[in-house]
Structure formats: C-alpha cells, structure tokens
XYZ file of C-alpha atoms in Angstrom:
434
model
C 107.810 -67.384 118.381
C 106.854 -63.724 118.693
C 108.206 -61.231 116.116
C 111.955 -61.069 116.808
C 113.034 -57.491 118.160
C 116.529 -57.260 119.068
C 118.767 -54.370 119.872
C 122.333 -52.977 120.175
C 122.818 -50.390 123.007
C 126.423 -48.771 123.095
C 127.544 -46.199 125.142
C 128.772 -43.479 123.089
C 132.229 -42.876 125.106
C 134.622 -43.722 122.507
C 134.737 -45.660 119.345
C 132.912 -48.846 118.112
C 135.506 -51.606 118.559
C 135.400 -55.254 117.546
C 133.664 -56.688 120.714
C 130.816 -53.928 120.233
C 130.850 -54.633 116.137
C 130.472 -58.175 116.891
C 127.575 -57.841 119.153
C 125.976 -55.248 116.958
C 126.404 -58.073 114.330
C 125.047 -60.994 115.745
C 121.863 -58.800 116.753
C 121.439 -57.683 113.124
C 121.821 -61.336 111.848
C 119.418 -62.663 114.369
C 116.929 -60.306 113.619
C 117.439 -60.677 109.579
C 117.356 -64.451 110.092
C 113.883 -64.341 111.864
C 112.502 -61.434 109.987
C 112.629 -59.170 113.010
C 113.773 -55.851 113.686
C 116.912 -54.438 114.805
C 117.122 -51.339 116.954
C 119.760 -48.924 117.594
C 119.542 -47.321 120.926
C 122.297 -45.016 122.040
C 122.813 -45.368 125.694
C 124.187 -41.821 126.473
C 123.141 -41.284 130.169
C 126.310 -41.082 131.405
C 126.492 -37.150 130.329
C 130.378 -36.531 131.591
C 131.507 -39.326 129.185
C 129.190 -39.331 126.207
C 130.089 -37.412 123.027
C 127.950 -36.443 119.743
C 131.599 -37.520 118.052
C 131.318 -41.110 119.426
C 127.442 -41.123 118.280
C 128.282 -40.232 114.937
C 131.323 -42.646 114.750
C 129.101 -45.660 115.910
C 126.709 -44.909 113.189
C 129.295 -44.527 110.459
C 130.892 -47.929 111.866
C 127.741 -49.882 111.501
C 126.976 -48.155 108.260
C 130.371 -49.237 106.888
C 129.672 -52.937 107.893
C 126.179 -52.485 106.146
C 124.088 -53.070 109.304
C 121.075 -51.322 109.134
C 118.531 -50.543 111.893
C 114.777 -50.362 111.862
C 114.378 -48.013 114.856
C 116.592 -45.494 116.495
C 116.475 -44.171 119.997
C 118.466 -41.792 122.617
C 118.077 -42.999 125.733
C 118.425 -39.455 127.027
C 115.217 -38.389 125.191
C 113.609 -41.066 127.193
C 114.141 -39.702 130.964
C 110.383 -39.509 131.513
C 109.729 -42.949 130.879
C 112.411 -43.985 133.330
C 110.832 -41.730 135.988
C 107.447 -42.972 135.739
C 108.469 -46.568 136.146
C 111.016 -45.560 139.156
C 107.550 -43.686 140.670
C 105.619 -46.978 139.977
C 108.230 -48.876 141.874
C 108.211 -46.331 144.750
C 104.446 -46.779 145.066
C 104.792 -50.580 144.825
C 107.488 -50.694 147.966
C 110.139 -52.154 145.897
C 112.341 -48.922 145.820
C 112.699 -46.097 148.471
C 114.801 -42.817 148.274
C 117.747 -42.116 150.204
C 120.569 -39.167 149.864
C 118.672 -37.663 146.967
C 118.730 -41.106 144.670
C 116.250 -43.757 144.258
C 117.294 -47.219 145.588
C 115.808 -50.627 144.302
C 115.717 -53.369 147.135
C 117.259 -56.381 146.335
C 116.350 -59.664 147.942
C 118.910 -60.743 150.433
C 118.172 -64.474 150.281
C 117.597 -67.291 147.980
C 118.991 -68.015 144.584
C 118.368 -66.196 141.100
C 118.719 -68.214 138.211
C 119.449 -67.298 134.629
C 118.275 -69.423 131.922
C 120.806 -67.965 129.455
C 120.233 -69.072 125.699
C 123.953 -69.577 125.314
C 125.579 -69.853 128.929
C 122.833 -72.204 129.823
C 121.340 -72.391 133.500
C 123.271 -69.966 135.641
C 122.901 -69.415 139.600
C 123.421 -66.208 141.439
C 123.276 -66.214 145.102
C 121.158 -63.040 146.386
C 122.921 -62.464 149.458
C 125.828 -61.431 147.196
C 123.790 -58.052 145.878
C 123.275 -54.974 147.361
C 120.583 -52.536 147.007
C 121.151 -50.622 143.483
C 120.551 -47.060 142.766
C 117.702 -46.659 139.934
C 117.953 -42.833 139.717
C 120.767 -40.949 140.375
C 120.448 -37.854 142.356
C 120.405 -35.801 139.376
C 117.669 -37.805 138.113
C 119.479 -40.048 135.508
C 118.904 -43.615 135.275
C 121.420 -46.069 135.919
C 122.319 -48.822 133.343
C 120.359 -51.697 134.629
C 117.299 -49.877 135.328
C 117.126 -48.091 132.201
C 117.654 -51.179 130.159
C 114.596 -52.956 131.843
C 112.659 -49.446 131.086
C 113.893 -49.449 127.636
C 113.870 -53.249 126.768
C 110.352 -53.509 127.914
C 109.096 -50.007 126.006
C 110.604 -51.206 123.132
C 109.207 -54.925 123.321
C 112.843 -56.477 123.073
C 112.361 -60.305 122.897
C 116.003 -61.163 122.893
C 118.672 -59.653 124.426
C 122.150 -60.695 123.023
C 125.187 -59.176 124.572
C 128.697 -59.783 125.538
C 128.609 -62.210 128.685
C 130.758 -59.155 130.551
C 126.909 -58.451 131.488
C 125.750 -61.556 132.424
C 126.100 -60.724 136.398
C 123.973 -57.781 135.529
C 121.057 -60.058 134.283
C 119.843 -61.279 137.891
C 119.540 -57.439 139.158
C 117.337 -56.711 136.285
C 115.410 -59.993 136.460
C 114.344 -58.667 140.021
C 113.594 -55.280 138.708
C 111.454 -57.027 136.252
C 109.552 -59.072 138.452
C 108.889 -56.154 140.911
C 107.014 -54.278 137.996
C 105.230 -57.891 137.110
C 106.648 -57.748 133.743
C 107.749 -60.755 131.205
C 111.503 -60.634 130.986
C 113.171 -60.989 127.283
C 115.134 -64.101 126.655
C 118.824 -63.738 127.119
C 121.668 -64.627 125.425
C 125.412 -63.727 126.350
C 128.237 -63.983 124.153
C 131.484 -65.430 125.216
C 134.522 -62.803 125.437
C 136.811 -62.227 122.367
C 140.518 -63.141 123.536
C 143.876 -61.888 121.951
C 146.285 -64.715 120.511
C 147.885 -65.238 123.746
C 144.532 -65.964 125.241
C 144.006 -62.832 127.484
C 141.319 -60.186 127.116
C 141.364 -58.713 123.909
C 142.860 -54.960 123.938
C 144.656 -52.396 122.169
C 147.944 -54.026 122.167
C 146.414 -57.148 120.247
C 145.876 -54.721 117.481
C 142.369 -54.380 118.028
C 141.612 -50.803 116.981
C 138.096 -49.241 115.955
C 136.076 -50.516 113.176
C 136.764 -47.504 111.234
C 140.477 -47.867 111.525
C 140.419 -51.185 109.853
C 138.374 -49.281 107.115
C 141.552 -47.233 106.872
C 143.900 -49.920 106.853
C 142.478 -51.221 103.889
C 140.101 -54.203 105.232
C 136.950 -54.416 103.063
C 133.425 -54.334 104.778
C 132.442 -57.910 103.389
C 135.756 -59.636 104.923
C 135.215 -57.811 108.095
C 131.414 -58.847 108.638
C 132.709 -62.185 107.794
C 135.406 -62.362 110.252
C 133.430 -60.829 112.766
C 130.486 -63.735 112.431
C 133.135 -66.483 113.065
C 134.483 -65.118 116.012
C 132.482 -67.516 118.246
C 129.712 -68.814 115.776
C 130.080 -71.422 112.868
C 128.363 -73.210 110.448
C 129.671 -76.667 109.810
C 133.396 -75.958 108.526
C 132.542 -73.095 106.145
C 134.827 -70.141 106.564
C 133.981 -67.977 103.832
C 130.098 -66.455 103.817
C 128.000 -64.195 101.734
C 126.165 -61.640 103.689
C 123.115 -63.409 102.312
C 124.601 -66.916 103.793
C 125.127 -65.316 107.244
C 121.487 -64.340 107.229
C 120.383 -67.936 106.093
C 122.606 -70.008 108.451
C 122.890 -67.703 111.780
C 120.844 -68.365 114.573
C 121.956 -68.574 118.562
C 122.522 -72.702 118.345
C 125.584 -71.723 116.331
C 127.044 -69.560 118.984
C 129.865 -71.357 121.137
C 130.035 -71.312 124.926
C 133.923 -71.199 124.480
C 135.852 -67.481 124.033
C 136.552 -66.766 120.346
C 140.261 -66.032 119.633
C 141.151 -62.942 117.453
C 143.476 -63.518 114.824
C 144.363 -60.808 112.710
C 146.230 -63.176 110.288
C 142.626 -64.872 109.645
C 141.256 -61.292 108.904
C 143.793 -60.697 106.247
C 143.426 -63.915 104.572
C 139.762 -63.150 104.105
C 140.459 -59.806 103.023
C 142.425 -61.231 100.204
C 139.758 -64.064 99.425
C 137.010 -61.220 99.443
C 139.041 -58.910 97.004
C 139.252 -61.784 94.829
C 135.665 -62.081 94.857
C 134.746 -58.607 94.285
C 133.772 -57.293 90.791
C 136.747 -55.659 89.174
C 135.128 -52.434 89.025
C 134.146 -52.166 92.464
C 137.658 -52.987 93.648
C 139.159 -50.595 91.059
C 137.048 -47.815 92.570
C 137.960 -48.620 95.955
C 141.800 -49.180 95.138
C 141.739 -45.533 93.391
C 140.449 -44.001 96.735
C 143.470 -45.695 98.511
C 145.890 -44.442 95.724
C 145.063 -40.825 96.897
C 144.587 -41.493 100.275
C 148.079 -43.447 100.523
C 149.946 -40.399 98.820
C 150.603 -42.618 95.989
C 149.296 -40.740 93.277
C 147.216 -37.405 92.873
C 143.604 -38.072 91.754
C 144.110 -36.486 88.409
C 146.995 -39.238 87.930
C 144.765 -41.786 88.597
C 142.144 -40.495 86.384
C 144.751 -40.017 83.285
C 145.350 -43.641 83.374
C 143.652 -45.755 80.656
C 140.963 -47.674 82.395
C 141.578 -50.993 80.545
C 145.308 -51.173 81.758
C 144.307 -49.822 85.314
C 141.687 -52.562 85.579
C 144.222 -55.133 84.171
C 146.877 -53.864 86.868
C 144.221 -54.041 89.868
C 143.038 -57.864 88.604
C 146.712 -58.673 88.609
C 148.035 -57.024 91.788
C 144.879 -58.139 93.674
C 146.268 -61.805 94.126
C 149.575 -60.607 96.118
C 147.916 -58.123 98.159
C 146.298 -58.637 101.518
C 144.575 -54.856 101.761
C 143.504 -52.255 100.145
C 146.622 -50.449 101.333
C 148.932 -53.308 99.759
C 147.189 -53.122 96.515
C 147.736 -49.243 96.350
C 151.373 -49.401 97.088
C 151.800 -52.313 95.149
C 150.455 -49.908 92.227
C 153.020 -47.439 92.556
C 154.780 -48.082 89.552
C 151.734 -47.170 87.154
C 152.304 -43.581 87.492
C 155.285 -41.123 86.802
C 157.375 -41.141 90.202
C 160.579 -41.895 90.976
C 160.849 -45.449 91.801
C 162.952 -46.400 94.999
C 165.153 -49.453 94.259
C 165.130 -51.520 97.564
C 168.806 -51.960 99.033
C 168.782 -55.793 98.387
C 168.049 -55.304 94.495
C 170.991 -52.793 94.216
C 173.483 -55.599 93.606
C 171.166 -56.668 90.452
C 171.777 -53.247 88.520
C 175.384 -53.799 87.028
C 177.149 -51.208 84.769
C 177.273 -53.591 81.625
C 173.238 -53.237 81.897
C 173.311 -49.851 80.620
C 173.871 -50.817 76.934
C 170.537 -52.999 76.806
C 168.672 -50.852 79.147
C 169.038 -47.952 76.565
C 168.501 -50.148 73.562
C 165.190 -51.648 74.757
C 164.150 -47.922 75.856
C 164.799 -46.625 72.427
C 162.669 -49.356 70.801
C 159.860 -48.971 73.381
C 159.719 -44.991 72.465
C 158.335 -46.198 69.108
C 155.271 -47.787 70.871
C 152.187 -45.522 71.546
C 150.913 -48.149 73.800
C 150.941 -52.201 73.705
C 150.270 -55.179 75.414
C 152.159 -57.721 76.697
C 152.537 -59.608 73.546
C 153.793 -56.507 71.565
C 156.024 -55.440 74.297
C 157.803 -58.844 74.820
C 158.230 -59.197 70.937
C 159.852 -55.636 71.165
C 162.211 -56.742 73.795
C 163.285 -60.122 72.638
C 164.297 -58.445 69.063
C 166.620 -56.189 70.889
C 168.224 -58.583 72.895
C 168.350 -61.029 69.944
C 170.417 -58.083 68.152
C 172.844 -57.581 71.590
C 173.165 -61.531 71.591
C 171.878 -61.483 75.185
C 169.378 -63.826 76.853
C 166.176 -62.584 78.178
C 167.301 -63.756 81.781
C 170.097 -61.459 81.733
C 167.872 -58.419 81.942
C 164.598 -59.676 83.247
C 164.984 -59.267 87.015
C 166.994 -55.993 86.801
C 164.022 -54.405 84.484
C 161.391 -55.564 86.858
C 163.372 -53.837 89.884
C 163.886 -50.759 87.892
C 160.385 -50.328 86.672
C 158.422 -51.604 89.705
C 161.298 -51.260 92.782
C 160.138 -54.942 93.294
C 161.831 -58.450 92.720
C 158.630 -59.706 92.706
C 155.120 -59.429 90.563
C 152.858 -60.727 87.958
C 154.742 -61.786 84.664
C 157.305 -59.265 83.287
C 155.675 -58.392 79.932
C 152.556 -57.945 81.724
C 153.927 -55.542 84.481
C 155.953 -53.558 81.471
C 152.620 -53.586 79.721
C 150.681 -52.116 82.898
C 153.174 -49.294 83.347
C 153.112 -48.567 79.527
C 155.731 -48.222 76.820
C 156.579 -44.654 77.460
C 157.069 -44.869 81.191
C 159.119 -48.218 81.015
C 161.393 -46.153 78.633
C 161.819 -43.431 80.913
C 162.984 -45.574 83.749
C 165.180 -47.439 81.848
C 166.759 -44.690 80.324
C 167.440 -42.937 83.905
C 168.649 -46.358 85.301
C 171.172 -46.590 82.338
C 172.429 -42.884 83.120
C 173.069 -43.775 86.707
C 174.855 -47.108 85.960
C 177.011 -45.293 83.530
C 177.988 -42.886 86.258
C 178.748 -45.286 88.640
C-alpha cells in the first residue's frame, strides 16, 4: 500500500456534531494505524454560510478530542487550482460554458460502479444523472468538483466519509476519468441513528462536540464512544487511544447504521473517570466547580489538597460526568446546604441535643481523618445513650444535602470538623425553633 493520506473536510457552516466527529476520528485512526498523514481541509467555498467562528469551533473540537493534523488547508485559498482543472476539462470537451457557469458533461447511458471498501459493489444508472455545474458564475467551485481537484492535488489515497456522500461518488469518478486521473479508494461509513432508529438529530441529544465537553464528558470517553459507533474489535468496549490506533482498520467497520446511545456514553465516561490519574481528574473537577458556580476559585484553592483528592476519589464512583462530580462535592464548601424535601422527615426536634453535643466535640478538632471523627462522634453518643443509627442518616443529610454517598465518617472528614460543626449547629437551631 502506498503511504496512506486521508482528509477530514468539514464545511464551516455550523458546529462539529457527532457524525462529523466520528468521520474525523475514523480518518485519524486509519492514518495513525497505517503510519500515514491526516489532513484537515476546511471546505469554505460557500461564502454565504461559512464563518470564521465555525472554523474556530471545528478546530477547538478536534483539539479537545486529541485529533492532531499533519497538514491544514482552506479551500478558498485554492481557487486558482480549481480554475486550472476546469479549463483542462473545457479544453478536452468534457465541460462547457452556459449561463456564466462551467458545466461537466455526465454520460447518459450505461452503469457506473463504485467498489466501496465498506458498502461493497454499488451500481448507479447513468441515465439518472444530469450535467453538473463545476464552476459557478462567480468562479467558485462546487462540492463534487472541488473534492476531485483537492483530493488529487493532496495525494489522497482513501476517502473515508459518511454514506450520505455515496451518491456523489459516481459523479466524482466521471470527473477523474475525464482528466485521466486515478481516483482514491472510497469507504462510506453508515449513518448514526437515534435510539428510535431514525436519523440522529438534536431531539436525540446530539449536540456539538464542545457541548459534551461542557456537560462534563472526558475526551477519552468521547473518543472511545465515537470509535464504537459502527466499528468493533471483538467484544471489547473500553479502548485507550493507543489501543484504538493499534486495532483500527476499515475491515472492522460494519455496514449497518450505528445507534447513538447516550446512556452508553455516560457509562463510558464513568469508567474513564475511574481510570484517569487522580491528580488529572482533580484538576478537571476544580474547573467544573468554578464553572458550575459551586465554589469560587479561591475557595477551591483553599481546600487542603489531601482532603480534596480523597473527596474526588470517593465521589467519582457515584458520578457519570464532571458536572455530577462537581455538584456532589458542593458540601465541601462553606455554603448553606439545601435539604431535599424527601429528607425533611428525618430531621426531628429531638435531634437538636445530639447535634449540638457532636458539634461542640468536633470544634475541638483542628482537622481529622475518618477514624478520629468517628471516635469523637461515638464517644458523644455513648454519653447520651444513643446508637449511631439514631443520628447517622440525619447527620449525612444535614452535612451533604443527600441521603446517599460514601461512608458517613469519610464524608465528615472530607467536609472537615469545623464545617460539620457549623452545619450541625445550624440544623439544631432550626429544629429547636420548629
């Protein structure tokens, strides 16, 4: 095989969505697996709809996913090449001018065969085609023509794209033949469907790639998820980037449409949060604590490092996203904790006495681990003649605002004795007032 050269060629008329991101990933993985080149080509010939903002968003999305490119082009900088190829087609009689535009003569008889690396042999009746505009009256090239010119000039060996482009392929093949050029190999990836088996759209939750970043999805999880949309390697579900590069090839891409399952994405994200080095995850959580308005940056930095790392380690197993994790860490900060309505019944007036006694005892601790805090709490309860179960769940609710979470004394140690004491005193005061 000649050195592989592939391209991702988005049109910058909007955000990069799931389908486009998967196409980019498949091209990138194919290039990296074969030691070839991955080219980013911005197809910005539609001057009325293309925007610089969309280009920046596409680049930011690819960078977040970790898809680096070896060469970068903008189609609008290549109009002189498109014009040269159009003039060659005119010279050969394969194109003609009419109404100020240049048209390509399509054959009217016979069959055009596309030998696709994924879809297999696909036949098109030539009588179904009309002549194509290849240069508009303003001199800008149309999609099918610009693809042929740029793929030729860039030495593209494989065109890997969504199967909505399959009907364009015979048109492009005729332009290659008219210029005596060897076309690249084509591989058309099946559609991505929503859970209801209809074409994926916003109503299925398919938003921009960067929106998933804002929702707290890790790039490792997103890449893993996108790779499994239509490609497989045995029964394996979780892949590192290195494994994807090692195993990915087009023979693992199926012919059936892939189904977008956001629950699977959330599952993968939780798995990747567990695998991420704790220090890396803690840094990301810090960003989301501020971004979600859970705490100010100075409050986050004021937390003892060891206590914060322990909190992230314990809370990540119960979180599906970085947003979840940030909100579950709300109790670490000196803000008022909202008690959910379903937990109000746990807070009975007779709890005010043990709450105050425990608060007073904890105020004597400058800091403390789970074991030290447990010893203090149990000693107070023993004096009062109360079992731990009489106060355990109400204490958890008062301190964290939740009925569930890691072990009680782990939670109290994460919040710290001083903050726990403050919340217990506030709760006791409110209970006394009814």
